[in-house]
Coordinates of C-alpha atoms and ligand atoms in Angstrom, one line a residue:
X1 CA 46.1 134.8 111.8
X2 CA 45.5 136.9 108.7
X3 CA 42.1 136.6 107.1
X4 CA 41.1 136.9 103.4
X5 CA 38.1 136.1 101.3
X6 CA 40.2 133.9 98.9
X7 CA 43.8 132.7 98.7
X8 CA 45.6 131.9 95.4
X9 CA 48.6 129.7 95.5
X10 CA 51.0 130.5 92.6
X11 CA 51.6 133.7 90.7
X12 CA 52.2 132.5 87.2
X13 CA 50.0 133.5 84.3
X14 CA 47.1 131.4 85.7
X15 CA 47.3 132.4 89.4
X16 CA 47.6 136.1 88.5
X17 CA 44.7 135.9 86.1
X18 CA 42.6 134.2 88.8
X19 CA 43.5 136.9 91.3
X20 CA 42.7 139.7 88.8
X21 CA 39.3 138.1 87.9
X22 CA 38.4 137.5 91.6
X23 CA 38.9 141.2 92.2
X24 CA 37.1 142.2 89.1
X25 CA 34.1 140.1 90.3
X26 CA 34.1 142.1 93.5
X27 CA 36.2 139.8 95.7
X28 CA 39.1 142.2 96.6
X29 CA 40.3 140.7 99.9
X30 CA 42.5 138.3 98.0
X31 CA 45.9 137.0 98.9
X32 CA 48.3 135.5 96.3
X33 CA 51.3 133.5 97.6
X34 CA 54.2 132.6 95.5
X35 CA 57.4 130.7 96.5
X36 CA 59.5 132.7 94.1
X37 CA 58.7 135.8 92.0
X38 CA 55.6 136.7 89.9
X39 CA 55.9 134.8 86.6
X40 CA 59.2 133.1 87.5
X41 CA 57.8 129.6 87.2
X42 CA 57.1 127.9 83.9
X43 CA 55.4 131.1 82.6
X44 CA 58.8 132.6 82.0
X45 CA 59.7 129.6 79.8
X46 CA 56.7 129.8 77.4
X47 CA 56.9 130.1 73.7
X48 CA 53.9 132.3 73.9
X49 CA 51.9 131.0 70.9
X50 CA 48.3 132.1 70.7
X51 CA 45.8 130.2 68.6
X52 CA 42.3 128.9 68.8
X53 CA 43.2 125.8 66.8
X54 CA 42.3 122.7 68.8
X55 CA 40.8 119.4 68.1
X56 CA 39.1 119.5 71.6
X57 CA 36.1 121.8 71.3
X58 CA 36.2 122.8 75.0
X59 CA 39.7 124.2 74.4
X60 CA 38.5 126.2 71.3
X61 CA 36.0 127.9 73.5
X62 CA 38.5 128.8 76.2
X63 CA 41.1 129.9 73.6
X64 CA 38.5 132.1 71.8
X65 CA 37.4 133.9 74.9
X66 CA 41.1 134.3 75.9
X67 CA 42.1 135.7 72.5
X68 CA 39.5 138.5 72.9
X69 CA 41.3 139.5 76.1
X70 CA 44.8 139.3 74.6
X71 CA 43.6 141.4 71.7
X72 CA 42.4 144.2 73.9
X73 CA 44.6 143.7 76.9
X74 CA 45.2 147.2 78.1
X75 CA 41.4 148.1 77.9
X76 CA 40.4 144.8 79.5
X77 CA 42.7 145.5 82.5
X78 CA 41.9 149.2 82.6
X79 CA 45.6 149.9 82.5
X80 CA 46.8 151.8 79.4
X81 CA 50.4 150.8 80.1
X82 CA 49.6 147.1 80.1
X83 CA 50.8 145.1 77.0
X84 CA 50.6 141.4 76.2
X85 CA 53.4 141.9 73.7
X86 CA 51.1 140.5 71.0
X87 CA 52.4 139.9 67.5
X88 CA 49.5 139.0 65.2
X89 CA 51.5 137.1 62.7
X90 CA 48.8 134.5 61.9
X91 CA 49.0 130.7 62.4
X92 CA 49.6 128.2 59.6
X93 CA 49.0 124.5 60.2
X94 CA 49.7 121.9 57.5
X95 CA 49.3 118.2 57.2
X96 CA 50.4 115.8 54.5
X97 CA 48.2 112.8 53.5
X98 CA 47.9 110.5 56.5
X99 CA 46.9 110.2 60.1
X100 CA 46.7 113.9 61.0
X101 CA 44.6 115.0 58.0
X102 CA 41.1 114.2 59.4
X103 CA 42.0 115.8 62.8
X104 CA 43.1 119.0 61.0
X105 CA 40.0 119.1 58.9
X106 CA 37.6 118.6 61.8
X107 CA 39.5 121.1 64.0
X108 CA 39.1 123.7 61.2
X109 CA 35.4 122.9 61.0
X110 CA 35.0 123.3 64.7
X111 CA 36.7 126.7 64.7
X112 CA 34.4 127.8 61.9
X113 CA 31.4 126.6 63.8
X114 CA 32.3 128.9 66.6
X115 CA 32.7 131.9 64.2
X116 CA 36.5 131.9 64.2
X117 CA 38.0 133.1 60.9
X118 CA 40.1 130.3 59.4
X119 CA 41.0 129.7 55.8
X120 CA 42.2 126.8 53.8
X121 CA 45.2 127.8 51.6
X122 CA 46.9 126.1 48.7
X123 CA 50.7 125.7 48.7
X124 CA 51.3 128.8 46.7
X125 CA 49.2 131.0 49.1
X126 CA 51.0 129.4 52.1
X127 CA 54.4 130.1 50.4
X128 CA 53.5 133.7 49.9
X129 CA 53.0 134.0 53.7
X130 CA 56.0 131.9 54.7
X131 CA 58.4 131.9 51.8
X132 CA 61.2 130.2 53.8
X133 CA 59.2 127.0 54.1
X134 CA 58.2 124.4 51.5
X135 CA 54.6 123.1 51.2
X136 CA 54.9 120.7 48.3
X137 CA 53.8 117.7 50.5
X138 CA 50.8 119.5 52.1
X139 CA 47.4 117.9 51.6
X140 CA 45.6 120.5 53.8
X141 CA 46.8 123.9 55.1
X142 CA 44.8 125.8 57.6
X143 CA 45.4 129.5 58.3
X144 CA 44.1 131.5 61.3
X145 CA 44.9 135.1 60.4
X146 CA 44.2 136.6 63.9
X147 CA 46.5 134.2 65.8
X148 CA 50.2 134.8 66.6
X149 CA 52.2 135.0 69.8
X150 CA 52.6 137.1 72.9
X151 CA 54.7 137.4 76.0
X152 CA 53.6 135.3 78.9
X153 CA 55.8 137.0 81.4
X154 CA 54.3 140.4 80.4
X155 CA 50.8 139.0 80.7
X156 CA 51.4 137.6 84.2
X157 CA 52.9 140.8 85.4
X158 CA 50.1 142.8 83.7
X159 CA 47.4 140.7 85.5
X160 CA 49.4 141.1 88.8
X161 CA 49.6 144.8 88.5
X162 CA 45.9 145.2 87.7
X163 CA 45.0 142.9 90.5
X164 CA 47.1 144.9 93.0
X165 CA 45.4 148.1 91.8
X166 CA 42.1 146.5 92.7
X167 CA 43.4 145.7 96.2
X168 CA 44.8 142.2 95.9
X169 CA 47.8 141.4 98.1
X170 CA 50.6 139.5 96.4
X171 CA 53.4 138.1 98.5
X172 CA 56.5 136.8 96.8
X173 CA 59.0 134.5 98.5
X174 CA 56.3 132.7 100.5
X175 CA 56.0 128.9 100.4
X176 CA 52.7 127.2 101.1
X177 CA 53.5 124.2 103.2
X178 CA 50.0 122.8 103.6
X179 CA 46.3 123.4 103.6
X180 CA 44.5 124.2 106.8
X181 CA 41.4 122.0 107.3
X182 CA 38.5 122.2 109.7
X183 CA 35.7 119.6 109.7
X184 CA 36.7 118.4 106.2
X185 CA 36.8 121.9 104.7
X186 CA 39.7 124.0 103.6
X187 CA 39.9 127.1 105.8
X188 CA 43.3 128.5 104.8
X189 CA 47.0 127.7 104.3
X190 CA 50.1 127.1 106.4
X191 CA 53.1 128.9 105.0
X192 CA 56.7 129.7 105.6
X193 CA 55.4 133.0 107.0
X194 CA 52.7 131.7 109.2
X195 CA 49.0 130.9 108.7
X196 CA 46.4 132.6 106.6
X197 CA 42.7 131.9 106.6
X198 CA 40.2 132.0 103.8
X199 CA 37.0 130.1 103.0
X200 CA 38.4 129.2 99.6
X201 CA 41.9 128.4 98.2
X202 CA 42.7 128.3 94.5
X203 CA 45.8 126.2 93.6
X204 CA 47.5 127.4 90.4
X205 CA 50.7 125.5 91.1
X206 CA 51.4 124.0 87.7
X207 CA 54.1 121.3 87.9
X208 CA 54.1 121.6 91.7
X209 CA 50.4 120.6 91.9
X210 CA 51.5 117.2 93.3
X211 CA 51.6 119.2 96.6
X212 CA 47.8 118.9 96.5
X213 CA 48.2 115.1 96.6
X214 CA 50.4 115.4 99.7
X215 CA 48.1 117.8 101.4
X216 CA 44.8 116.0 100.7
X217 CA 45.7 112.4 100.0
X218 CA 43.8 112.6 96.7
X219 CA 45.8 111.5 93.6
X220 CA 46.5 114.4 91.2
X221 CA 47.4 113.0 87.7
X222 CA 50.1 115.4 86.7
X223 CA 53.7 114.9 85.8
X224 CA 56.5 117.3 85.0
X225 CA 58.0 116.9 81.6
X226 CA 60.9 118.8 80.2
X227 CA 60.9 120.3 76.7
X228 CA 63.7 122.1 74.9
X229 CA 63.3 125.3 72.8
X230 CA 65.9 126.4 70.2
X231 CA 66.4 129.8 68.6
X232 CA 68.0 129.4 65.2
X233 CA 69.8 132.0 63.1
X234 CA 69.3 131.1 59.5
X235 CA 70.4 132.7 56.2
X236 CA 66.9 134.0 55.7
X237 CA 65.2 135.8 58.5
X238 CA 62.0 134.6 60.1
X239 CA 60.3 138.0 60.3
X240 CA 57.4 139.1 62.6
X241 CA 55.2 139.3 59.4
X242 CA 55.6 135.5 58.9
X243 CA 53.1 133.3 60.6
X244 CA 53.6 130.8 63.4
X245 CA 53.9 127.4 61.7
X246 CA 52.8 124.0 62.9
X247 CA 54.2 121.2 60.9
X248 CA 52.0 118.1 61.4
X249 CA 54.1 116.3 58.8
X250 CA 57.3 116.3 60.8
X251 CA 58.1 113.4 63.2
X252 CA 58.3 115.9 66.1
X253 CA 55.2 117.9 65.1
X254 CA 57.4 120.9 65.1
X255 CA 56.1 124.4 65.9
X256 CA 58.1 127.5 64.8
X257 CA 57.7 131.2 65.1
X258 CA 59.7 134.4 64.6
X259 CA 62.0 135.2 67.6
X260 CA 63.0 138.8 67.8
X261 CA 61.9 139.4 64.3
X262 CA 64.8 137.6 62.8
X263 CA 65.5 134.2 64.3
X264 CA 63.3 131.1 64.4
X265 CA 62.1 129.8 67.7
X266 CA 61.4 126.0 67.2
X267 CA 60.4 123.1 69.4
X268 CA 58.8 119.7 69.1
X269 CA 55.2 119.3 69.9
X270 CA 55.3 115.8 71.2
X271 CA 56.1 114.0 74.5
X272 CA 59.2 115.3 76.3
X273 CA 61.5 114.0 79.1
X274 CA 59.6 112.9 82.2
X275 CA 61.1 114.4 85.4
X276 CA 60.9 112.4 88.6
X277 CA 60.2 115.6 90.6
X278 CA 59.0 119.1 89.6
X279 CA 62.6 120.1 89.0
X280 CA 62.5 123.4 87.2
X281 CA 66.2 123.9 86.8
X282 CA 67.5 124.3 83.3
X283 CA 68.4 120.9 81.8
X284 CA 71.0 119.9 79.3
X285 CA 70.0 119.8 75.6
X286 CA 71.8 117.0 74.0
X287 CA 73.6 117.3 70.7
X288 CA 71.5 114.3 69.5
X289 CA 68.4 116.4 70.1
X290 CA 69.8 119.4 68.3
X291 CA 70.7 117.3 65.3
X292 CA 67.3 115.6 65.3
X293 CA 65.4 118.9 65.4
X294 CA 67.9 120.5 63.0
X295 CA 67.2 117.8 60.4
X296 CA 63.5 118.3 60.7
X297 CA 63.8 122.1 60.4
X298 CA 66.1 121.7 57.3
X299 CA 63.6 119.4 55.7
X300 CA 60.9 122.0 56.0
X301 CA 63.0 125.1 55.7
X302 CA 65.7 124.2 53.1
X303 CA 67.9 127.2 53.7
X304 CA 68.0 126.4 57.4
X305 CA 70.3 123.5 56.6
X306 CA 73.1 125.9 57.5
X307 CA 71.4 127.6 60.4
X308 CA 73.2 127.9 63.8
X309 CA 71.8 127.7 67.3
X310 CA 71.7 131.2 68.6
X311 CA 70.3 130.3 72.0
X312 CA 68.3 127.5 73.7
X313 CA 66.5 126.8 77.0
X314 CA 64.4 124.1 78.6
X315 CA 61.0 124.4 80.3
X316 CA 58.7 122.0 82.1
X317 CA 55.1 121.1 81.1
X318 CA 52.5 120.1 83.7
X319 CA 51.3 117.1 81.8
X320 CA 48.1 115.1 82.5
X321 CA 47.2 111.8 80.9
X322 CA 45.0 113.4 78.2
X323 CA 47.2 116.6 77.9
X324 CA 44.4 118.8 79.1
X325 CA 44.0 120.7 82.4
X326 CA 42.1 119.9 85.5
X327 CA 39.9 122.9 86.3
X328 CA 37.4 123.7 89.1
X329 CA 36.4 122.6 92.5
X330 CA 37.8 119.3 93.9
X331 CA 34.7 117.3 94.8
X332 CA 36.1 115.6 97.8
X333 CA 37.8 118.8 99.3
X334 CA 35.3 121.6 99.9
X335 CA 36.9 125.0 99.6
X336 CA 39.6 123.9 97.2
X337 CA 39.6 125.0 93.5
X338 CA 42.4 123.8 91.2
X339 CA 43.8 124.8 87.8
X340 CA 46.8 122.7 86.7
X341 CA 47.8 120.3 84.0
X342 CA 48.0 122.7 81.1
X343 CA 50.3 120.3 79.3
X344 CA 52.2 123.0 77.4
X345 CA 49.3 125.1 76.2
X346 CA 48.1 127.0 79.2
X347 CA 49.2 130.5 78.2
X348 CA 46.7 130.9 75.4
X349 CA 43.9 129.8 77.8
X350 CA 45.0 131.9 80.8
X351 CA 42.6 134.8 80.6
X352 CA 39.5 132.7 80.3
X353 CA 40.8 130.1 82.8
X354 CA 41.4 132.8 85.3
X355 CA 37.8 134.0 84.9
X356 CA 36.2 130.6 85.2
X357 CA 38.3 129.6 88.2
X358 CA 37.5 132.9 89.9
X359 CA 33.8 132.3 89.2
X360 CA 34.1 128.7 90.5
X361 CA 35.8 129.9 93.6
X362 CA 33.0 132.4 94.3
X363 CA 30.3 129.8 93.7
X364 CA 29.1 131.6 90.6
X365 CA 28.0 130.0 87.3
X366 CA 31.1 129.8 85.1
X367 CA 30.9 131.7 81.8
X368 CA 32.2 128.6 79.9
X369 CA 31.2 125.1 81.1
X370 CA 34.2 123.6 82.8
X371 CA 32.6 120.3 83.9
X372 CA 34.4 118.4 81.2
X373 CA 37.7 119.4 82.8
X374 CA 36.8 117.9 86.2
X375 CA 39.3 115.6 87.9
X376 CA 36.7 112.9 87.9
X377 CA 37.2 112.4 84.2
X378 CA 40.3 110.3 84.9
X379 CA 38.1 107.9 86.9
X380 CA 35.0 107.8 84.8
X381 CA 36.6 107.6 81.4
X382 CA 35.5 111.0 80.0
X383 CA 39.0 111.9 78.8
X384 CA 39.6 115.0 76.7
X385 CA 42.1 113.3 74.4
X386 CA 42.7 115.4 71.3
X387 CA 42.4 113.9 67.8
X388 CA 46.1 114.7 67.2
X389 CA 47.1 112.2 69.9
X390 CA 49.3 113.2 72.9
X391 CA 51.0 116.5 72.5
X392 CA 50.4 120.2 73.2
X393 CA 48.3 120.9 70.0
X394 CA 45.5 118.9 71.7
Ligands
FAD1 C1 58.9 125.4 76.9 C2 57.5 125.8 77.1 C3 56.8 126.3 76.0 C4 55.5 126.7 76.1 N1 54.8 127.2 75.0 C5 53.5 127.6 75.1 C6 52.9 128.2 74.0 O1 53.5 128.4 73.0 N2 51.6 128.6 74.1 C7 50.9 128.3 75.3 O2 49.7 128.6 75.3 N3 51.5 127.7 76.3 C8 52.8 127.4 76.3 N4 53.4 126.8 77.3 C9 52.6 126.5 78.6 C10 52.4 127.8 79.4 O3 53.5 128.6 79.4 C11 52.0 127.4 80.8 O4 50.8 126.5 80.7 C12 51.7 128.5 81.7 O5 52.7 129.5 81.7 C13 51.5 128.0 83.1 O6 51.2 129.0 84.0 P1 51.0 128.6 85.5 O7 50.6 129.9 86.2 O8 50.0 127.4 85.6 O9 52.3 128.0 86.0 P2 53.7 128.7 86.6 O10 54.1 129.9 85.8 O11 54.7 127.6 86.7 O12 53.3 129.2 88.0 C14 53.1 128.4 89.1 C15 53.7 129.1 90.3 O13 53.2 128.5 91.5 C16 54.3 128.6 92.5 N5 54.1 127.6 93.5 C17 53.9 126.3 93.3 N6 53.8 125.6 94.5 C18 53.9 126.5 95.4 C19 53.8 126.5 96.8 N7 53.6 125.3 97.5 N8 53.9 127.6 97.5 C20 54.1 128.8 96.9 N9 54.2 128.9 95.5 C21 54.1 127.8 94.8 C22 55.6 128.5 91.7 O14 56.7 129.0 92.3 C23 55.2 129.2 90.3 O15 55.6 130.5 90.3 C24 54.7 126.5 77.3 C25 55.4 126.0 78.4 C26 56.8 125.7 78.3 C27 57.5 125.1 79.5

């Protein structure tokens, strides 16, 4: 039996962040177990968009604290070679008259209330930032100049390397088969490479968090949902200087950003294809989907009418009923802390989530209150449903 002070299951951007923060808080006898390789889960599929724009105020707080880390990643990790691959392109979000307008207005107010720089732009100002798009139908355009995008895989491997330097042990290719329980408490894990003990286990398993249900008998409201991402090559480049764009007026609530400084990465920000199991294999992207997204892109970016698909991939979201994560200790399972259900927006929250989950695991007061994210909200009606409705903008 090998003994640790804490075990983390999953080495995506969340699990590696938890491990790093545990060590930073002085808990260095930490074991991280991952079935595959560091960052090879849904982290490697991320579009990487960073913004603090949310209609759920709790998310704004986590995103704001996380942004400070992304913005100073190497210093924060004490590793001058670490990079989050951040491109501070800014974030534009526009709504026409209609259902999304009030949500946008109140989200911008909430950001301002927390001291985040956001501006309201007119169509001409927006066009000067993103000349390839049209803004003639926009009733309100928000702009967050400090936002942008980064590289989730780089961030996960950055957290992992910094954690290792602080003494954390990360084992790849190890499957956790079950929790070890004694007198109703979690005391470790059973794995494909034997048993390990620890007084606290943190599950950062993303779409595989249904394992917890199997291990504890307690329902975990998370479903895997497949989303497709396209990289388009258009006649006008989508440069790194151009902001990320969220189009609340399009049927699919499209999000777009520069890809490689030239192409456009685009995906829909609404409900995707439900998967029966946490199947993380690449899925087919139907021609119908490409045509549907292509039409929305051409409507917003007229010159992209003639754009071609340069590449495409699919990724899975770990979706909960209110599209927000479950964070913290599981009330009925002492010794178990969970962080799953990021519903397509977990990367931008990962530094702060890692910190608060590490604090929770160590029985410390969390820097940001995570009680609203408790599993119990699905039983007591305190859902964190965003004003935009279901979708990753939340
Ligand atoms: C297409 C797509 C686009 C996205 N775009 C954005 C975006 O623009 N901005 C944003 O903020 N977020 C985005 N996200 C979401 C974000 O990428 C995820 O929330 C985040 O990467 C999740 O990290 P994770 O550590 O929870 O999960 P993962 O990276 O999936 O890691 C979980 C790990 O746990 C391991 N594991 C699970 N069960 C076991 C077990 N029993 N034993 C051992 N190991 C196990 C898995 O192998 C896996 O490596 C996007 C996601 C997708 C799919």
